[in-house]
Coordinates of C-alpha atoms in Angstrom, one line a residue:
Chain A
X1 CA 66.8 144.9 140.2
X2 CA 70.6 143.3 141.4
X3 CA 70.3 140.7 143.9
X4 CA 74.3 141.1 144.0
X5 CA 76.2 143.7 143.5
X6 CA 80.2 143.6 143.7
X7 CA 82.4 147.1 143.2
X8 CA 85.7 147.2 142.5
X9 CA 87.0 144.2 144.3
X10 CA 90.5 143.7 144.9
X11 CA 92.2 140.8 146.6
X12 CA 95.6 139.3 146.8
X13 CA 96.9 136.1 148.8
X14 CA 99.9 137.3 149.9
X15 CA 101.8 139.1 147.1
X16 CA 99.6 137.0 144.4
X17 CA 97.1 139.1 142.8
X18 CA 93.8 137.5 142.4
X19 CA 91.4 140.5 141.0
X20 CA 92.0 144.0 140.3
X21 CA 89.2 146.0 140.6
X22 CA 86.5 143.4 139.8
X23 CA 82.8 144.8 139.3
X24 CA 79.8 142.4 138.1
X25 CA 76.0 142.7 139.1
X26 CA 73.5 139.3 138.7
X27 CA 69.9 140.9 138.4
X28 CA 67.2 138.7 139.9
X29 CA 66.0 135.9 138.4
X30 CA 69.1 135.1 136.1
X31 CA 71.7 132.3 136.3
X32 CA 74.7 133.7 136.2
X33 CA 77.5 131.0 136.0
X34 CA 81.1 132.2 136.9
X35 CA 84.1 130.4 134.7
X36 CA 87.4 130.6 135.0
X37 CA 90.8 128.1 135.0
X38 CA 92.1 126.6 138.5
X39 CA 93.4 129.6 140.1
X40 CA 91.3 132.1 138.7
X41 CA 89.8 133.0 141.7
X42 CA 86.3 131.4 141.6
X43 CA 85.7 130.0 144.9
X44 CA 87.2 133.1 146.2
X45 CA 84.5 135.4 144.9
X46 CA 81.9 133.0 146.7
X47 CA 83.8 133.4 149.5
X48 CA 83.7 136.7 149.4
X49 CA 79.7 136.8 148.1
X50 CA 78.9 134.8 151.7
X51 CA 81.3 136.9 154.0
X52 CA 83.6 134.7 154.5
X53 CA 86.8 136.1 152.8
X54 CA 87.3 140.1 153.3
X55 CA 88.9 141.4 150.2
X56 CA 91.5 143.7 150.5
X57 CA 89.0 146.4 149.0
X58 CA 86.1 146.8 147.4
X59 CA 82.3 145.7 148.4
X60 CA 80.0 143.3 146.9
X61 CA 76.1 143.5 148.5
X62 CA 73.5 140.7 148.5
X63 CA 69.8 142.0 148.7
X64 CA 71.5 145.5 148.7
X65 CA 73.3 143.9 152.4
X66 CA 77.1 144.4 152.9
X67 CA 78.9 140.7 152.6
X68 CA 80.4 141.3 156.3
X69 CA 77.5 142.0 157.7
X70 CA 74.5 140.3 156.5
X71 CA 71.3 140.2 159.1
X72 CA 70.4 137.1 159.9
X73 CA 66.8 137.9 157.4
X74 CA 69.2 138.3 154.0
X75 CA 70.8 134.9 155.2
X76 CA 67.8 133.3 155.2
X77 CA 66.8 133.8 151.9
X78 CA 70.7 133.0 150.5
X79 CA 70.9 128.8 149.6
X80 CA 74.7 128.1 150.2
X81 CA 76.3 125.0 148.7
X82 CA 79.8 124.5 149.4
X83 CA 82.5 123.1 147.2
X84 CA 81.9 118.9 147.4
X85 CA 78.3 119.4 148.6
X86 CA 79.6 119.9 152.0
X87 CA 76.7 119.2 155.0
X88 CA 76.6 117.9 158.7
X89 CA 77.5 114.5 158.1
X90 CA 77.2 113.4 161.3
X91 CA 73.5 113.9 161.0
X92 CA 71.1 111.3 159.2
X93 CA 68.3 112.0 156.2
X94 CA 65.6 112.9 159.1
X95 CA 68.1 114.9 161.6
X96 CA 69.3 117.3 159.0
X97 CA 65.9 117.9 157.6
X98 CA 64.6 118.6 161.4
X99 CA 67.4 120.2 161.9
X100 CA 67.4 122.6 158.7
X101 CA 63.4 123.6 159.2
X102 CA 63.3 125.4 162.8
X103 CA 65.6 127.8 161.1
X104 CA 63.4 129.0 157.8
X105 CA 60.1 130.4 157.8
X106 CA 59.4 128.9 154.1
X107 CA 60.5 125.5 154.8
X108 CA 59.1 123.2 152.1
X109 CA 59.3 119.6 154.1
X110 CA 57.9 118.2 150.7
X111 CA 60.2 119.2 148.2
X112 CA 63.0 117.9 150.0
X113 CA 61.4 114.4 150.5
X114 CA 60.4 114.5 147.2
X115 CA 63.9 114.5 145.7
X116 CA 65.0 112.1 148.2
X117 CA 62.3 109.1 146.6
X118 CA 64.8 109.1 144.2
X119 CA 67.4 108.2 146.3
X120 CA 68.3 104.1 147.5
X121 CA 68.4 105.8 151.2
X122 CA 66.6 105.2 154.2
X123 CA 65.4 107.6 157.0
X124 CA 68.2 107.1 159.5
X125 CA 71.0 106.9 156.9
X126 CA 74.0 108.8 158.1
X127 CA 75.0 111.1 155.3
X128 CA 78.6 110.2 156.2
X129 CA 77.9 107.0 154.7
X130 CA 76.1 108.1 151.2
X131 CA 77.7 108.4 148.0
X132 CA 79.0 112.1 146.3
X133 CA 76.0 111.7 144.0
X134 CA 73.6 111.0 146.8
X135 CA 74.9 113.5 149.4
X136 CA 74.9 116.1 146.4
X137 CA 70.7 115.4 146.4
X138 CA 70.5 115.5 149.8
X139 CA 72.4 119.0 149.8
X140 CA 69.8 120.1 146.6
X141 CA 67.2 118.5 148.4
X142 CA 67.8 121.2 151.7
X143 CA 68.3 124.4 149.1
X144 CA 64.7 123.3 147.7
X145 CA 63.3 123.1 151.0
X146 CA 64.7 126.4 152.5
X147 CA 63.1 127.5 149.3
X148 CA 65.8 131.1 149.2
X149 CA 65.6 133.8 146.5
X150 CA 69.1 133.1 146.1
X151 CA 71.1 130.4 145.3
X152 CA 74.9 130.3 145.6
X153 CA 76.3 126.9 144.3
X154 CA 80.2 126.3 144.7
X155 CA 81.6 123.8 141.9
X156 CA 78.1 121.9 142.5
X157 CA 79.6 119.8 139.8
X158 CA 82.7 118.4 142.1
X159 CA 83.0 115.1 142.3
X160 CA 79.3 113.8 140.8
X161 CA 79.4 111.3 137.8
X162 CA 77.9 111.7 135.0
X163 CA 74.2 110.6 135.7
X164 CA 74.4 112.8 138.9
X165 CA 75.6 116.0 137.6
X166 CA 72.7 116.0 134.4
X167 CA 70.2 115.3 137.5
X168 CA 71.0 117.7 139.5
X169 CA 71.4 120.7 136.1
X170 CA 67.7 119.3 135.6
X171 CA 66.2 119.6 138.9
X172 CA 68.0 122.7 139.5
X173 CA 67.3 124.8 136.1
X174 CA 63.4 123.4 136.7
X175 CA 62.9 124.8 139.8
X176 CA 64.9 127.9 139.1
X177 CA 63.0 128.7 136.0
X178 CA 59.3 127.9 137.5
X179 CA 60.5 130.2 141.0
X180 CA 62.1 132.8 139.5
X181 CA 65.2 131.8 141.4
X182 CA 68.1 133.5 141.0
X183 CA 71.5 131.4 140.9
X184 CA 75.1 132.1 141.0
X185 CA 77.0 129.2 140.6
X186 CA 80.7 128.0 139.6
X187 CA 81.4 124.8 137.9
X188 CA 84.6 123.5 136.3
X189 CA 82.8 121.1 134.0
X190 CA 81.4 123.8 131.4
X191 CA 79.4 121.5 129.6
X192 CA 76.7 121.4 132.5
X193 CA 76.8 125.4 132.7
X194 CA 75.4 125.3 128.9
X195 CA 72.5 123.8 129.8
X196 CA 71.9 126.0 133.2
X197 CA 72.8 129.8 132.8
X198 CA 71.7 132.8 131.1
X199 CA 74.7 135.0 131.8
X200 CA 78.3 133.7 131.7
X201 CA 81.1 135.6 133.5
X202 CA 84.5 134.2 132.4
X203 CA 87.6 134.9 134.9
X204 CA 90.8 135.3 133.7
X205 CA 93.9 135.2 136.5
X206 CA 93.0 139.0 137.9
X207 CA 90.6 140.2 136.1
X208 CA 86.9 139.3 134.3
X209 CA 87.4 138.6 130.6
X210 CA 83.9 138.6 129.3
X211 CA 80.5 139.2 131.0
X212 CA 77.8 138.2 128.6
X213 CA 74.6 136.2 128.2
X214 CA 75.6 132.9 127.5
X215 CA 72.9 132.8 124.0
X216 CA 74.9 135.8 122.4
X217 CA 78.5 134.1 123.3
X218 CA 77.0 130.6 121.6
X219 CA 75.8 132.9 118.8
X220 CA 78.7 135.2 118.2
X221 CA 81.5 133.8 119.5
X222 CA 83.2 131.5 116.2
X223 CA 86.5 129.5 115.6
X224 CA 88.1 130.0 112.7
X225 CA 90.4 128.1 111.0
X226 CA 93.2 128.9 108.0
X227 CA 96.5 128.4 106.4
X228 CA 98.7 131.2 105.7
X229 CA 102.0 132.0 103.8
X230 CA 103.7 133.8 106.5
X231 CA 102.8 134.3 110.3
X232 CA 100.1 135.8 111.7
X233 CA 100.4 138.4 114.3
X234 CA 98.8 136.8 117.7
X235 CA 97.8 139.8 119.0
X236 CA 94.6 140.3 117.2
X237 CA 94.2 144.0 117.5
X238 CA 91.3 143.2 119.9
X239 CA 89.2 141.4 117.2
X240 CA 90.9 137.9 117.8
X241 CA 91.7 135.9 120.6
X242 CA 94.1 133.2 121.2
X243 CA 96.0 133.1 117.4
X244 CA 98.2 130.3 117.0
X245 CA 99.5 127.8 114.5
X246 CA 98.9 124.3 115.1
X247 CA 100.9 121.7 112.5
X248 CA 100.5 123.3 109.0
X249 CA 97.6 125.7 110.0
X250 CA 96.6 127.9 112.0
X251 CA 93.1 128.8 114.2
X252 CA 92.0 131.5 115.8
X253 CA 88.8 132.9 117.6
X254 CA 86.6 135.7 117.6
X255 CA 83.0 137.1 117.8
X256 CA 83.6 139.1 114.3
X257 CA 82.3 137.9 110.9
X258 CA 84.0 136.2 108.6
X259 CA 85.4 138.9 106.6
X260 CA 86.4 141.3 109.0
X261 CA 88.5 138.3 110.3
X262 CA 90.2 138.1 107.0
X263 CA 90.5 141.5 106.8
X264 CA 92.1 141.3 110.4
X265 CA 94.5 138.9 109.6
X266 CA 95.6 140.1 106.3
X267 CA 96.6 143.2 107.8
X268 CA 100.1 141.9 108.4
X269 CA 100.6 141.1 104.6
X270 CA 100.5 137.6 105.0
X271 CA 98.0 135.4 102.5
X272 CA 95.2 133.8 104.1
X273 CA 93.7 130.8 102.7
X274 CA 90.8 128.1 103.7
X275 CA 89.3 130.4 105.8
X276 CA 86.7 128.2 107.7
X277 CA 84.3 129.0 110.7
X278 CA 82.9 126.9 113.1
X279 CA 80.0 127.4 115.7
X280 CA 80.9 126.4 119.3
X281 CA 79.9 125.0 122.2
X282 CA 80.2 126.7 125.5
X283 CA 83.6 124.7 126.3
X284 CA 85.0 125.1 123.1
X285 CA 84.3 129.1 123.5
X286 CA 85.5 129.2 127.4
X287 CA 88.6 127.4 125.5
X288 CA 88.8 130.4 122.8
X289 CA 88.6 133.1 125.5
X290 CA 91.3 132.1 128.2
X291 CA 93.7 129.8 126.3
X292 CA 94.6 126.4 126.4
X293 CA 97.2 126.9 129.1
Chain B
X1 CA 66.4 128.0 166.4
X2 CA 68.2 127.9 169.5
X3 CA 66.7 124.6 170.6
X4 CA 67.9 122.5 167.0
X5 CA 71.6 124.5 167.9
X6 CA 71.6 122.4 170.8
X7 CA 70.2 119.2 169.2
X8 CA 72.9 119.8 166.3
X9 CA 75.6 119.7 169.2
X10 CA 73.8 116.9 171.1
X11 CA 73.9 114.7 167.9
X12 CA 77.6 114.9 167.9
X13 CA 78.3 114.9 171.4
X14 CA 75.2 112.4 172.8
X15 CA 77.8 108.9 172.7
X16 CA 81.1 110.8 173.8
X17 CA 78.8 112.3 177.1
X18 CA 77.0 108.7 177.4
X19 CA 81.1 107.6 177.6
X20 CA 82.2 110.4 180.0
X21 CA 79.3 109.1 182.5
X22 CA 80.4 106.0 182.5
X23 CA 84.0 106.6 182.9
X24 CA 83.1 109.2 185.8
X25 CA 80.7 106.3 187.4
X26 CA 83.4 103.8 186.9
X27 CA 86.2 106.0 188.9
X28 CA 83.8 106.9 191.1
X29 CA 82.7 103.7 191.8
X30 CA 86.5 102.4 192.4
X31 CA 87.0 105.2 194.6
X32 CA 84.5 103.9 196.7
X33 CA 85.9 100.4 196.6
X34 CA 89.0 101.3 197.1
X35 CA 87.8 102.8 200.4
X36 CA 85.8 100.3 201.5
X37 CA 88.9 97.8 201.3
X38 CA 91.4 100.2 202.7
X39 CA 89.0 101.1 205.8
X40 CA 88.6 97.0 205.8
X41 CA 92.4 96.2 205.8
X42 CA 93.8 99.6 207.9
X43 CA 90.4 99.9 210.2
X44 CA 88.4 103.0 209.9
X45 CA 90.4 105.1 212.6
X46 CA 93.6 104.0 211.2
X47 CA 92.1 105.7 207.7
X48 CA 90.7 108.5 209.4
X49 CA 94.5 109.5 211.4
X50 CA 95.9 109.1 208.2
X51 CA 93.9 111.9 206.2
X52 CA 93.9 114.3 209.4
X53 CA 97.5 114.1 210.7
X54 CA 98.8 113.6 206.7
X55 CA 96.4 115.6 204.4
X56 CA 95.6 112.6 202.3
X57 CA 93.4 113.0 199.8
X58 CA 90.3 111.0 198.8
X59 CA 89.7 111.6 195.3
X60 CA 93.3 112.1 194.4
X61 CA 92.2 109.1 191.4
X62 CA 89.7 111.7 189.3
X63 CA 92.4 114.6 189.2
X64 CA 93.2 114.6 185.5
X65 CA 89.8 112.6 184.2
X66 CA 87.7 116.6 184.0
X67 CA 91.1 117.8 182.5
X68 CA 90.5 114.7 179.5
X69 CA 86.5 115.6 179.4
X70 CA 86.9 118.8 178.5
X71 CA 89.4 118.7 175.8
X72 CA 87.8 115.5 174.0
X73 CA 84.4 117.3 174.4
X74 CA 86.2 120.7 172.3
X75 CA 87.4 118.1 169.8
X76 CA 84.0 116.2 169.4
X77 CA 82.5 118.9 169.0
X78 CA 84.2 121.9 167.1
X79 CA 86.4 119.6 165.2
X80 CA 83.6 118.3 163.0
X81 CA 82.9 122.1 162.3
X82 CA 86.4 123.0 161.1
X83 CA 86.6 119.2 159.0
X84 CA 86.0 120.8 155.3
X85 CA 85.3 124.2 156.8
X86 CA 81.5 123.0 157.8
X87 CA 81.5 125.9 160.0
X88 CA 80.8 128.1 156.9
X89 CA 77.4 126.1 157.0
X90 CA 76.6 127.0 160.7
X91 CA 77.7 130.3 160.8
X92 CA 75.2 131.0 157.6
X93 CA 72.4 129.9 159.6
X94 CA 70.2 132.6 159.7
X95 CA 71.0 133.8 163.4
X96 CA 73.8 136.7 164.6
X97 CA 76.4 134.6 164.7
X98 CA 78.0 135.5 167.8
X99 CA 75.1 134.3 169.2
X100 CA 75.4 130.9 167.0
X101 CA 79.1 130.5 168.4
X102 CA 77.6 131.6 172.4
X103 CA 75.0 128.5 172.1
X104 CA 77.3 126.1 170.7
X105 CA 80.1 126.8 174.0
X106 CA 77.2 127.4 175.9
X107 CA 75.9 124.0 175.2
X108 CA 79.5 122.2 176.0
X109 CA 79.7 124.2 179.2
X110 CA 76.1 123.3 180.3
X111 CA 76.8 119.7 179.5
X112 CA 80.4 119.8 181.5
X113 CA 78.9 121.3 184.6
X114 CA 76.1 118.5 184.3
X115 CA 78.5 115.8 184.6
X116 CA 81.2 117.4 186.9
X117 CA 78.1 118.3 189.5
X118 CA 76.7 115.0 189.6
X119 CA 80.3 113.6 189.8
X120 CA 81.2 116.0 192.5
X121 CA 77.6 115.5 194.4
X122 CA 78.2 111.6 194.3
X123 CA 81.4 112.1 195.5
X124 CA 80.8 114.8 198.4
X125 CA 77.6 111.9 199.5
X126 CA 80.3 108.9 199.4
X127 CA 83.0 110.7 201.5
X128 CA 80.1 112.0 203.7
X129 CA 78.9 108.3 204.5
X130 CA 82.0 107.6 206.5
X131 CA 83.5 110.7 207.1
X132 CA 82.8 113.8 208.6
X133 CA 81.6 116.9 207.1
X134 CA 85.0 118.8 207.5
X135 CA 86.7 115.9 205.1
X136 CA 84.2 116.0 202.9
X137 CA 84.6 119.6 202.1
X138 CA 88.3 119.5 202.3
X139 CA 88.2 116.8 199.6
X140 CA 85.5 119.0 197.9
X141 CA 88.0 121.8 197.8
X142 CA 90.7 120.0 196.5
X143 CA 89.1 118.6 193.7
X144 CA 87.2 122.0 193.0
X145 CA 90.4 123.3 190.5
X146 CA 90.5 119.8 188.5
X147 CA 87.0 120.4 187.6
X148 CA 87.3 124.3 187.1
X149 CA 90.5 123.2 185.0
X150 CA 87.6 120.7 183.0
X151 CA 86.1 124.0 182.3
X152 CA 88.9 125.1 181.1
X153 CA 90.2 123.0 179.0
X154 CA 87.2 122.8 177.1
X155 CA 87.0 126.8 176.1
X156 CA 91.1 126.6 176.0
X157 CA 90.5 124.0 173.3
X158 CA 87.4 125.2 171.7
X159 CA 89.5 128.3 171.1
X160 CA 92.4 126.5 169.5
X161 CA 89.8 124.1 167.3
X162 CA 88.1 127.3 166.0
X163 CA 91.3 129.1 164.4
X164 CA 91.3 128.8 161.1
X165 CA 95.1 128.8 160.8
X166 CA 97.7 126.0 162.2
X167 CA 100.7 128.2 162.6
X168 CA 98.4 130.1 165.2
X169 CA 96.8 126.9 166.5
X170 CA 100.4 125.8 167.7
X171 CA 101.4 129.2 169.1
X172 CA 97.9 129.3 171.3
X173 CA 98.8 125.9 172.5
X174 CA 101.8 127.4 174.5
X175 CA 99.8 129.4 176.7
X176 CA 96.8 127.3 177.1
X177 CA 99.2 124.5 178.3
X178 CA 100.5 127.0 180.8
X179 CA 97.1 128.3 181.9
X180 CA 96.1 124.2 181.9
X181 CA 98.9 123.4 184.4
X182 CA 98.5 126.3 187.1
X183 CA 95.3 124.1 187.8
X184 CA 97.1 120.7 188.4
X185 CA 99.9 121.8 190.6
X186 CA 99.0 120.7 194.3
X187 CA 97.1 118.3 195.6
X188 CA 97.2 119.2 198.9
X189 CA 93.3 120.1 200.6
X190 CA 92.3 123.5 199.8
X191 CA 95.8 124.9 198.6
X192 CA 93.9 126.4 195.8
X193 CA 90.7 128.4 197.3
X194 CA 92.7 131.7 197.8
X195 CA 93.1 131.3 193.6
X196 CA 89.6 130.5 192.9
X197 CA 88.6 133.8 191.5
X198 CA 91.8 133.9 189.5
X199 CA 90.4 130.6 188.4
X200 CA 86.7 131.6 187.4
X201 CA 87.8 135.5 185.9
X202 CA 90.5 132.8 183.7
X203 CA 87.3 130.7 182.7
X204 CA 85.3 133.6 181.9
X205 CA 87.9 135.2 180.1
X206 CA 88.6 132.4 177.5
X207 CA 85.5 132.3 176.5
X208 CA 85.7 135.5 174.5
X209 CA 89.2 133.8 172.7
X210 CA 86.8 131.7 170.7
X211 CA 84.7 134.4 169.5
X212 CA 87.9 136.2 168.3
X213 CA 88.6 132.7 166.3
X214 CA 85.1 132.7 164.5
X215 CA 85.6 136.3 163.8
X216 CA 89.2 135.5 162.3
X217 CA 87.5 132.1 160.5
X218 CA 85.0 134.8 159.4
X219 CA 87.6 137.6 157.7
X220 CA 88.7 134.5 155.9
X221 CA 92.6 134.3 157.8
X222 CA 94.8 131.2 156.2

């Protein structure tokens, strides 16, 4: 079953395109994380997930809900974080947790003083005056008590050093996989996603460039390097991606096998020599999909 | 729900009302002194001819202070909401969020007419102690518009605090500032009571300009 469902989205700001015709579903109990360069449009799409943004065309349903109008029961069961683990700051540790309960049925007081033993803070600590890293388990700490079938994470990664963003992957993949959670979330430091989501949708500017479990793009997905005696076409013919020369030689990327690369790039004539692959990680392949610029 | 709505609001709000009070209390309380040395210096009677035979107003001193209220009480609490779009957060709660947007202007309205009544009663029971009934509504009536115009204010800037764009901030300014001043013209006892529905259907009307923001902040405008 889909716990979102977006058709044919289309949105511009202004005269800028931002997608064309964008369609994904996120079946329930999956992390889906959604990657893409600056600009691609990733905050956007959450925007448009939570109602907030209404696209020029197109719909995208939570819990089979239109985004515009979602009844106050479907909101209840979505976890929202915004982009720098936004909250009322002007509330302490107890206020926001008193605050946060009257409104959810499931409210699990527990789990959100749990996480917050971990935490140098005291009862009546304004959250204005907590760290990134602190306010960023404060804001995890609320999602695990409203306890929602649905998470929705905004670049949960912003701002959160090292130590902080592996706790919160951690806390977050635990609870997802023991509650059969199902997460959408958007992070511009890839190397946390690896550890987090099954599915991997990577943005491109206007349109989605692959949508596939993140296992069979770590299995698949290769860089190979070579040296040739003349150039290689960069085009590919839809085998390779991103072929360019660097110094003396040249890499490229693809999810084909090693020979029907070679027999790809030997298509134009040209010699192809030292014809190495390499397994990647999941920044390395984000890096092979959409380019280094 | 409703009742951690208003406890939200009251946690934002709970040391700018404490200072509103006090600066109410304080003017109040000057008033009062003034009186007491003016009656002292110019003799009762003297006083009294004077606010008959010239119109002179008593409470001429609060005029702009519900005018101030009102706007810093929009500020305090809406701008907190738009700082890093935090309204996103409030507007997710699970409630219809007109109703969200109804409790939190509701709550700012309930909290205004707190403190202009018990400014208005305190000064009403003042004036009454010395004067007669008749000056004591006169002065009643004159400052009626100032704190109507508090009202005002406060769902005149609530409205321009909730739009999510500048450009349309600035251009709602215009007329809010025109609105603002037809409730700070005269000063003279009563000149306004003929306007007072004008007033009230103005009031009423404004609230509904801050639900069109939230719906606007809602469609995403920028």
């Amino acid at each position: 079953m889909s716990v979102i469902q977006c058709e044919n989205i289309t949105h511009y700001y202004g005269s800028k395109l931002i997608y064309e015709q964008l369609s994904f579903e996120v079946g329930e109990g999956k992390i889906l994380g959604l990657l893409g360069k600056n600009g691609t449009g990733k905050t956007t799409i959450i925007n448009i997930l939570t109602g907030y943004l209404r696209p020029q065309s197109g719909v995208c349903r939570i819990f089979g809900e239109e985004m515009e109008r979602l009844s106050p029961a479907a909101k209840s069961r979505i976890g929202l974080l915004l982009e720098g683990h936004i909250q009322h700051t002007y509330f302490n540790v107890e206020q926001i947790e008193r605050f946060y309960s009257r409104f959810f049925p499931r409210w699990k007081r527990d789990a959100y003083y749990e996480l917050l033993k971990k935490l140098n803070v005291t009862p009546t600590q304004k959250i204005s005056t907590m760290s990134c890293g602190q306010r960023s388990q404060v804001a995890l700490g609320l999602l695990f008590a409203q306890d929602p079938a649905l998470l929705i994470l905004d670049d949960f990664s912003m701002g959160l050093d090292p130590g902080y963003r592996r706790l919160f992957v951690e806390y977050l993949r635990e609870y997802a996989a023991a509650e059969n959670k199902t997460v959408f979330l958007t992070s511009h430091i890839i190397q946390d996603m690896e550890l987090l989501i099954d599915d991997c949708i990577i943005l491109d500017y206007g349109r989605i460039l692959l949508h596939e479990p993140t296992a069979y793009i770590l299995k698949n997905f290769r860089r190979f390097r070579f040296t040739a005696t003349a150039d290689v076409s960069a085009a590919g013919g839809g085998v390779l991606w991103n072929t360019e020369k660097i110094g003396h030689s040249w890499e490229t990327y693809s999810f084909a096998t090693l020979d029907e690369v070679r027999r790809e790039l030997s298509k134009d004539g040209a010699s192809i020599d030292a014809l190495a692959e390499e397994r990647l990680s999941l920044e390395d392949a984000f890096i092979g999909l959409t380019g280094k610029y | 729900m409703y009742r951690s709505l208003i406890f939200k609001e009251w946690i934002k709000t709970r040391r700018f009302i404490l200072l509103s009070g006090v600066a109410f209390a304080a003017l109040i309380a000057y008033i009062f002194l003034w009186l007491a040395q003016t009656s002292g210096s110019m003799g009762i009677v003297n006083l009294w001819e004077t606010i008959i035979s010239k119109e002179f107003s008593l409470v001429g001193h609060v005029k702009y202070l519900p005018l101030a209220v009102g706007l810093l009480l929009a500020v305090v609490q809406l701008a907190p909401e738009m700082q890093s779009k935090r309204l996103k957060l409030t507007l997710h709660l699970p409630m219809n969020e007109t109703r969200i947007i109804c409790t939190m202007l509701g709550y700012g309205l309930a909290t205004l007419l707190m403190l202009f009544t018990l400014a208005t009663l305190a000064l009403v029971a003042g004036i009454s102690v010395h004067f007669s009934r008749e000056i004591a509504l006169s002065n009643f009536l004159t400052a009626l518009p100032w704190f109507l115009g508090g009202l005002q204010a406060y769902l005149l800037c609530a409205w321009i605090c909730l739009e999510p764009v500048w450009r349309q901030r600035i251009f709602y300014a215009i007329p809010a500032a025109c609105v603002l001043f037809s409730f700070y013209g005269s000063a003279s006892p009563g000149a306004y009571v003929a306007y007072l529905p004008f007033m009230l259907f103005f009031i009423a009307a404004s609230f509904f300009f801050s639900l069109h923001a939230a719906a606007r902040f809602k469609d995403g405008e920028q």
